[in-house]
GROMACS .gro file of C-alpha atoms in nm:
model
  339
    1UNK     CA    1   0.432   1.287  -0.532
    2UNK     CA    2   0.728   1.310  -0.753
    3UNK     CA    3   0.699   0.988  -0.944
    4UNK     CA    4   0.322   0.998  -1.010
    5UNK     CA    5   0.394   1.319  -1.238
    6UNK     CA    6   0.704   1.234  -1.402
    7UNK     CA    7   0.803   0.965  -1.653
    8UNK     CA    8   0.964   0.657  -1.484
    9UNK     CA    9   1.211   0.406  -1.639
   10UNK     CA   10   1.144   0.343  -2.009
   11UNK     CA   11   1.039  -0.018  -1.914
   12UNK     CA   12   0.951  -0.324  -2.113
   13UNK     CA   13   0.648  -0.388  -1.901
   14UNK     CA   14   0.386  -0.105  -1.936
   15UNK     CA   15   0.004  -0.146  -1.946
   16UNK     CA   16  -0.086  -0.300  -2.278
   17UNK     CA   17  -0.375  -0.049  -2.335
   18UNK     CA   18  -0.486   0.297  -2.236
   19UNK     CA   19  -0.850   0.368  -2.173
   20UNK     CA   20  -0.986   0.729  -2.192
   21UNK     CA   21  -1.093   0.787  -1.829
   22UNK     CA   22  -1.371   1.021  -1.723
   23UNK     CA   23  -1.323   1.340  -1.526
   24UNK     CA   24  -1.446   1.173  -1.213
   25UNK     CA   25  -1.108   0.997  -1.215
   26UNK     CA   26  -0.930   1.322  -1.214
   27UNK     CA   27  -0.745   1.208  -1.519
   28UNK     CA   28  -0.605   1.413  -1.823
   29UNK     CA   29  -0.818   1.451  -2.130
   30UNK     CA   30  -0.716   1.264  -2.441
   31UNK     CA   31  -0.483   1.438  -2.679
   32UNK     CA   32  -0.624   1.524  -3.008
   33UNK     CA   33  -0.431   1.802  -3.171
   34UNK     CA   34  -0.227   1.602  -3.400
   35UNK     CA   35  -0.455   1.322  -3.517
   36UNK     CA   36  -0.322   1.340  -3.871
   37UNK     CA   37   0.025   1.251  -3.749
   38UNK     CA   38  -0.097   0.968  -3.530
   39UNK     CA   39  -0.334   0.794  -3.776
   40UNK     CA   40  -0.220   0.453  -3.869
   41UNK     CA   41  -0.217   0.339  -4.235
   42UNK     CA   42  -0.440   0.037  -4.247
   43UNK     CA   43  -0.710  -0.147  -4.045
   44UNK     CA   44  -0.651  -0.189  -3.663
   45UNK     CA   45  -0.666  -0.579  -3.698
   46UNK     CA   46  -0.409  -0.577  -3.980
   47UNK     CA   47  -0.109  -0.782  -3.883
   48UNK     CA   48   0.219  -0.595  -3.892
   49UNK     CA   49   0.463  -0.838  -3.710
   50UNK     CA   50   0.479  -1.197  -3.611
   51UNK     CA   51   0.677  -1.323  -3.322
   52UNK     CA   52   0.728  -1.695  -3.320
   53UNK     CA   53   0.398  -1.717  -3.527
   54UNK     CA   54   0.187  -1.480  -3.292
   55UNK     CA   55   0.059  -1.179  -3.458
   56UNK     CA   56   0.106  -0.811  -3.345
   57UNK     CA   57  -0.168  -0.597  -3.507
   58UNK     CA   58  -0.153  -0.233  -3.631
   59UNK     CA   59  -0.419  -0.144  -3.368
   60UNK     CA   60  -0.195  -0.285  -3.077
   61UNK     CA   61   0.085  -0.065  -3.202
   62UNK     CA   62  -0.131   0.239  -3.216
   63UNK     CA   63  -0.262   0.195  -2.869
   64UNK     CA   64   0.103   0.143  -2.740
   65UNK     CA   65   0.215   0.460  -2.938
   66UNK     CA   66  -0.074   0.664  -2.783
   67UNK     CA   67   0.031   0.553  -2.425
   68UNK     CA   68   0.393   0.660  -2.498
   69UNK     CA   69   0.284   0.989  -2.620
   70UNK     CA   70   0.050   1.042  -2.321
   71UNK     CA   71   0.356   0.973  -2.097
   72UNK     CA   72   0.571   1.216  -2.284
   73UNK     CA   73   0.316   1.517  -2.266
   74UNK     CA   74   0.115   1.721  -2.511
   75UNK     CA   75   0.118   1.558  -2.860
   76UNK     CA   76   0.124   1.891  -3.045
   77UNK     CA   77   0.488   1.936  -2.939
   78UNK     CA   78   0.574   1.601  -3.104
   79UNK     CA   79   0.692   1.615  -3.472
   80UNK     CA   80   0.656   1.350  -3.741
   81UNK     CA   81   1.001   1.221  -3.706
   82UNK     CA   82   0.954   1.172  -3.330
   83UNK     CA   83   0.622   0.996  -3.375
   84UNK     CA   84   0.794   0.775  -3.635
   85UNK     CA   85   1.067   0.672  -3.374
   86UNK     CA   86   0.804   0.636  -3.099
   87UNK     CA   87   0.593   0.399  -3.323
   88UNK     CA   88   0.908   0.189  -3.370
   89UNK     CA   89   0.971   0.201  -2.989
   90UNK     CA   90   0.592   0.092  -2.943
   91UNK     CA   91   0.641  -0.202  -3.175
   92UNK     CA   92   0.965  -0.310  -3.004
   93UNK     CA   93   0.798  -0.307  -2.664
   94UNK     CA   94   0.515  -0.517  -2.799
   95UNK     CA   95   0.759  -0.774  -2.943
   96UNK     CA   96   0.949  -0.780  -2.599
   97UNK     CA   97   0.614  -0.830  -2.418
   98UNK     CA   98   0.513  -1.100  -2.659
   99UNK     CA   99   0.833  -1.280  -2.602
  100UNK     CA  100   0.792  -1.269  -2.225
  101UNK     CA  101   0.432  -1.375  -2.250
  102UNK     CA  102   0.531  -1.675  -2.463
  103UNK     CA  103   0.795  -1.772  -2.196
  104UNK     CA  104   0.554  -1.695  -1.906
  105UNK     CA  105   0.307  -1.939  -2.048
  106UNK     CA  106   0.525  -2.225  -1.912
  107UNK     CA  107   0.421  -2.106  -1.564
  108UNK     CA  108   0.043  -2.058  -1.537
  109UNK     CA  109  -0.086  -1.769  -1.309
  110UNK     CA  110  -0.323  -1.901  -1.043
  111UNK     CA  111  -0.690  -1.783  -1.062
  112UNK     CA  112  -0.602  -1.578  -1.381
  113UNK     CA  113  -0.965  -1.559  -1.515
  114UNK     CA  114  -1.069  -1.421  -1.178
  115UNK     CA  115  -0.779  -1.164  -1.188
  116UNK     CA  116  -0.871  -1.061  -1.529
  117UNK     CA  117  -1.231  -1.004  -1.437
  118UNK     CA  118  -1.124  -0.803  -1.118
  119UNK     CA  119  -0.901  -0.581  -1.326
  120UNK     CA  120  -1.157  -0.496  -1.580
  121UNK     CA  121  -1.408  -0.429  -1.310
  122UNK     CA  122  -1.168  -0.188  -1.154
  123UNK     CA  123  -1.137   0.008  -1.480
  124UNK     CA  124  -1.514  -0.008  -1.515
  125UNK     CA  125  -1.571   0.143  -1.160
  126UNK     CA  126  -1.353   0.436  -1.254
  127UNK     CA  127  -1.625   0.558  -1.510
  128UNK     CA  128  -1.958   0.681  -1.423
  129UNK     CA  129  -2.162   0.438  -1.631
  130UNK     CA  130  -2.155   0.133  -1.864
  131UNK     CA  131  -2.209   0.383  -2.158
  132UNK     CA  132  -1.896   0.569  -2.050
  133UNK     CA  133  -1.704   0.244  -2.033
  134UNK     CA  134  -1.820   0.139  -2.372
  135UNK     CA  135  -1.719   0.478  -2.518
  136UNK     CA  136  -1.384   0.453  -2.356
  137UNK     CA  137  -1.320   0.104  -2.511
  138UNK     CA  138  -1.437   0.249  -2.849
  139UNK     CA  139  -1.206   0.542  -2.827
  140UNK     CA  140  -0.918   0.318  -2.754
  141UNK     CA  141  -0.999   0.089  -3.043
  142UNK     CA  142  -1.085  -0.210  -2.815
  143UNK     CA  143  -1.362  -0.445  -2.788
  144UNK     CA  144  -1.439  -0.620  -2.450
  145UNK     CA  145  -1.294  -0.957  -2.569
  146UNK     CA  146  -0.975  -0.778  -2.694
  147UNK     CA  147  -0.950  -0.582  -2.366
  148UNK     CA  148  -0.977  -0.920  -2.180
  149UNK     CA  149  -0.701  -1.063  -2.392
  150UNK     CA  150  -0.473  -0.770  -2.338
  151UNK     CA  151  -0.538  -0.766  -1.961
  152UNK     CA  152  -0.458  -1.134  -1.949
  153UNK     CA  153  -0.131  -1.074  -2.117
  154UNK     CA  154  -0.034  -0.781  -1.892
  155UNK     CA  155  -0.109  -0.990  -1.584
  156UNK     CA  156   0.088  -1.294  -1.707
  157UNK     CA  157   0.394  -1.096  -1.797
  158UNK     CA  158   0.384  -0.879  -1.483
  159UNK     CA  159   0.363  -1.186  -1.276
  160UNK     CA  160   0.643  -1.361  -1.466
  161UNK     CA  161   0.879  -1.055  -1.436
  162UNK     CA  162   0.802  -1.010  -1.065
  163UNK     CA  163   0.856  -1.382  -0.991
  164UNK     CA  164   1.157  -1.456  -1.215
  165UNK     CA  165   1.346  -1.127  -1.164
  166UNK     CA  166   1.189  -0.905  -0.885
  167UNK     CA  167   1.246  -1.155  -0.615
  168UNK     CA  168   1.617  -1.156  -0.697
  169UNK     CA  169   1.681  -0.786  -0.649
  170UNK     CA  170   1.701  -0.565  -0.329
  171UNK     CA  171   1.752  -0.194  -0.257
  172UNK     CA  172   1.965  -0.079   0.036
  173UNK     CA  173   1.869   0.226   0.255
  174UNK     CA  174   2.214   0.380   0.136
  175UNK     CA  175   2.102   0.347  -0.232
  176UNK     CA  176   1.764   0.508  -0.169
  177UNK     CA  177   1.919   0.796   0.032
  178UNK     CA  178   2.184   0.855  -0.221
  179UNK     CA  179   1.923   0.864  -0.495
  180UNK     CA  180   1.732   1.125  -0.301
  181UNK     CA  181   2.027   1.344  -0.228
  182UNK     CA  182   2.153   1.342  -0.594
  183UNK     CA  183   1.796   1.411  -0.724
  184UNK     CA  184   1.659   1.666  -0.466
  185UNK     CA  185   1.544   1.908  -0.737
  186UNK     CA  186   1.320   1.638  -0.868
  187UNK     CA  187   1.135   1.615  -0.542
  188UNK     CA  188   1.007   1.977  -0.559
  189UNK     CA  189   0.622   1.948  -0.597
  190UNK     CA  190   0.386   2.216  -0.728
  191UNK     CA  191   0.081   2.329  -0.558
  192UNK     CA  192  -0.195   2.069  -0.518
  193UNK     CA  193  -0.555   2.047  -0.410
  194UNK     CA  194  -0.792   1.802  -0.272
  195UNK     CA  195  -1.152   1.805  -0.369
  196UNK     CA  196  -1.471   1.609  -0.348
  197UNK     CA  197  -1.730   1.588  -0.622
  198UNK     CA  198  -2.098   1.503  -0.692
  199UNK     CA  199  -2.151   1.383  -1.050
  200UNK     CA  200  -2.490   1.364  -1.229
  201UNK     CA  201  -2.403   1.152  -1.523
  202UNK     CA  202  -2.539   1.200  -1.879
  203UNK     CA  203  -2.568   0.867  -2.064
  204UNK     CA  204  -2.502   0.881  -2.438
  205UNK     CA  205  -2.683   0.871  -2.663
  206UNK     CA  206  -2.938   1.111  -2.496
  207UNK     CA  207  -3.187   1.354  -2.595
  208UNK     CA  208  -3.232   1.716  -2.498
  209UNK     CA  209  -3.497   1.614  -2.243
  210UNK     CA  210  -3.260   1.374  -2.065
  211UNK     CA  211  -2.977   1.627  -2.054
  212UNK     CA  212  -3.210   1.893  -1.913
  213UNK     CA  213  -3.333   1.651  -1.641
  214UNK     CA  214  -2.978   1.573  -1.536
  215UNK     CA  215  -2.897   1.942  -1.525
  216UNK     CA  216  -3.198   2.016  -1.319
  217UNK     CA  217  -3.110   1.725  -1.077
  218UNK     CA  218  -2.760   1.876  -1.038
  219UNK     CA  219  -2.906   2.219  -0.968
  220UNK     CA  220  -3.115   2.076  -0.701
  221UNK     CA  221  -2.828   1.892  -0.542
  222UNK     CA  222  -2.612   2.208  -0.550
  223UNK     CA  223  -2.888   2.398  -0.386
  224UNK     CA  224  -2.903   2.139  -0.104
  225UNK     CA  225  -2.534   2.142  -0.019
  226UNK     CA  226  -2.521   2.511  -0.033
  227UNK     CA  227  -2.806   2.521   0.216
  228UNK     CA  228  -2.589   2.305   0.450
  229UNK     CA  229  -2.661   1.958   0.390
  230UNK     CA  230  -2.355   1.727   0.424
  231UNK     CA  231  -2.164   1.718   0.096
  232UNK     CA  232  -2.025   1.358   0.161
  233UNK     CA  233  -2.359   1.206   0.241
  234UNK     CA  234  -2.523   1.356  -0.069
  235UNK     CA  235  -2.228   1.231  -0.282
  236UNK     CA  236  -2.271   0.877  -0.123
  237UNK     CA  237  -2.655   0.879  -0.197
  238UNK     CA  238  -2.666   1.072  -0.525
  239UNK     CA  239  -2.343   1.083  -0.716
  240UNK     CA  240  -2.277   0.883  -1.028
  241UNK     CA  241  -1.900   0.875  -0.997
  242UNK     CA  242  -1.715   0.584  -0.838
  243UNK     CA  243  -1.581   0.827  -0.578
  244UNK     CA  244  -1.914   0.822  -0.399
  245UNK     CA  245  -1.790   0.535  -0.193
  246UNK     CA  246  -1.548   0.785  -0.038
  247UNK     CA  247  -1.802   1.053  -0.001
  248UNK     CA  248  -1.694   1.198  -0.344
  249UNK     CA  249  -1.336   1.236  -0.235
  250UNK     CA  250  -1.106   1.262  -0.546
  251UNK     CA  251  -0.784   1.286  -0.332
  252UNK     CA  252  -0.505   1.535  -0.416
  253UNK     CA  253  -0.412   1.632  -0.765
  254UNK     CA  254  -0.169   1.882  -0.923
  255UNK     CA  255  -0.201   2.105  -1.236
  256UNK     CA  256  -0.194   1.882  -1.549
  257UNK     CA  257  -0.329   1.578  -1.358
  258UNK     CA  258  -0.698   1.670  -1.393
  259UNK     CA  259  -0.954   1.726  -1.655
  260UNK     CA  260  -0.879   2.097  -1.746
  261UNK     CA  261  -1.232   2.199  -1.673
  262UNK     CA  262  -1.237   2.034  -1.327
  263UNK     CA  263  -0.882   2.165  -1.255
  264UNK     CA  264  -0.961   2.527  -1.355
  265UNK     CA  265  -1.251   2.533  -1.113
  266UNK     CA  266  -1.070   2.333  -0.835
  267UNK     CA  267  -0.767   2.557  -0.814
  268UNK     CA  268  -0.983   2.875  -0.811
  269UNK     CA  269  -1.179   2.771  -0.504
  270UNK     CA  270  -1.091   2.821  -0.140
  271UNK     CA  271  -1.088   2.544   0.105
  272UNK     CA  272  -1.460   2.478   0.208
  273UNK     CA  273  -1.603   2.642  -0.100
  274UNK     CA  274  -1.855   2.477  -0.341
  275UNK     CA  275  -1.837   2.526  -0.716
  276UNK     CA  276  -2.112   2.617  -0.954
  277UNK     CA  277  -2.216   2.332  -1.183
  278UNK     CA  278  -1.949   2.220  -1.419
  279UNK     CA  279  -2.044   2.062  -1.735
  280UNK     CA  280  -1.827   1.790  -1.914
  281UNK     CA  281  -1.909   1.535  -2.167
  282UNK     CA  282  -1.975   1.276  -1.885
  283UNK     CA  283  -2.247   1.511  -1.703
  284UNK     CA  284  -2.276   1.771  -1.446
  285UNK     CA  285  -2.008   1.801  -1.163
  286UNK     CA  286  -2.030   1.985  -0.836
  287UNK     CA  287  -1.693   2.033  -0.654
  288UNK     CA  288  -1.610   2.104  -0.296
  289UNK     CA  289  -1.240   2.204  -0.229
  290UNK     CA  290  -1.106   2.030   0.088
  291UNK     CA  291  -0.747   2.136   0.105
  292UNK     CA  292  -0.474   2.326  -0.073
  293UNK     CA  293  -0.107   2.251  -0.052
  294UNK     CA  294   0.161   2.498  -0.153
  295UNK     CA  295   0.481   2.399  -0.348
  296UNK     CA  296   0.740   2.233  -0.131
  297UNK     CA  297   1.025   1.996  -0.118
  298UNK     CA  298   0.931   1.641  -0.028
  299UNK     CA  299   1.129   1.499   0.263
  300UNK     CA  300   1.316   1.165   0.216
  301UNK     CA  301   1.080   0.996   0.450
  302UNK     CA  302   0.777   1.103   0.233
  303UNK     CA  303   0.951   0.994  -0.094
  304UNK     CA  304   1.127   0.678   0.057
  305UNK     CA  305   0.872   0.424  -0.043
  306UNK     CA  306   0.851   0.556  -0.405
  307UNK     CA  307   1.239   0.559  -0.440
  308UNK     CA  308   1.264   0.198  -0.316
  309UNK     CA  309   0.987   0.094  -0.559
  310UNK     CA  310   1.159   0.279  -0.852
  311UNK     CA  311   1.515   0.147  -0.775
  312UNK     CA  312   1.382  -0.205  -0.742
  313UNK     CA  313   1.194  -0.169  -1.070
  314UNK     CA  314   1.508  -0.044  -1.246
  315UNK     CA  315   1.696  -0.353  -1.131
  316UNK     CA  316   1.417  -0.581  -1.221
  317UNK     CA  317   1.383  -0.440  -1.572
  318UNK     CA  318   1.749  -0.460  -1.634
  319UNK     CA  319   1.736  -0.830  -1.557
  320UNK     CA  320   1.421  -0.868  -1.776
  321UNK     CA  321   1.577  -0.680  -2.065
  322UNK     CA  322   1.875  -0.890  -2.065
  323UNK     CA  323   1.643  -1.200  -2.083
  324UNK     CA  324   1.439  -1.050  -2.363
  325UNK     CA  325   1.769  -1.019  -2.561
  326UNK     CA  326   1.831  -1.378  -2.511
  327UNK     CA  327   1.480  -1.482  -2.612
  328UNK     CA  328   1.495  -1.250  -2.915
  329UNK     CA  329   1.821  -1.398  -3.032
  330UNK     CA  330   1.642  -1.740  -3.063
  331UNK     CA  331   1.300  -1.607  -3.176
  332UNK     CA  332   1.156  -1.590  -3.514
  333UNK     CA  333   1.037  -1.218  -3.562
  334UNK     CA  334   0.896  -1.147  -3.905
  335UNK     CA  335   0.783  -0.823  -4.061
  336UNK     CA  336   0.432  -0.868  -4.219
  337UNK     CA  337   0.333  -0.509  -4.329
  338UNK     CA  338   0.487  -0.172  -4.325
  339UNK     CA  339   0.432   0.021  -4.002
   0.00000   0.00000   0.00000
């Protein structure tokens, strides 16, 4: 769909952290080409700003910066000046989110602890193992308590914005249709594929013996599906990916959405074909291509729901931004260290 692969509104409310996801989630690989440009000066827990006494750390700014870069595209095309400006934008977003969080604290969210636990479990289930989850936290510069704290903030702020502003806005059919007609070119989709997978995970740290055993298991499973055993059933019974609950189904994805190794193989297969074993840092993967879709123009009916969501979000964020401006005018925002 159009909005899943293109940047939406530059909103105040974005996820407060970005985990590195495994290939089983068909997510992009982490950027790493310009680490010297992205590296912060100082310790992650060092305070850089205070908002009414609440600290924003260097690590929080770095995570938000990485999220903004991920949404822009390959980091190697971003120069030092652009990164400096994005780092400032990341800090401004964190200040805005903190102001809203402080305001939202006056209206507690029901069952918040349970919601935080559920959200973290969702992230955990998108990775093949506890070790992979721990690695993703480490790569994002997070501990589990810090993750819980940031998820809590995200949920509180999102609930506040939806309740305070989202319920005040509406989108008409004419508005949505006009948006579609004025942006038809943006609704042209590239080719996409739908695939299922079986993953034999490799838990780190592991020795050569463990890796060899995992590879041998993957080879046995590949032989079984090529001999005609049901791919979905074997995925349900043997795969280490969370997609096993769907028989290994990963859904549709386009070029640029997937782990490059997974993507390269998937787009080369024909519907019904089964891949050779694909090795990634998470283990050994076997793909089965289900369907291919050629490039086409989405119809209004197909795009309608996403258009309504986008236009409602734009209106909601406009109201939220106006409220943040009012809060900031009364707030005490202090710079602690150089960014």
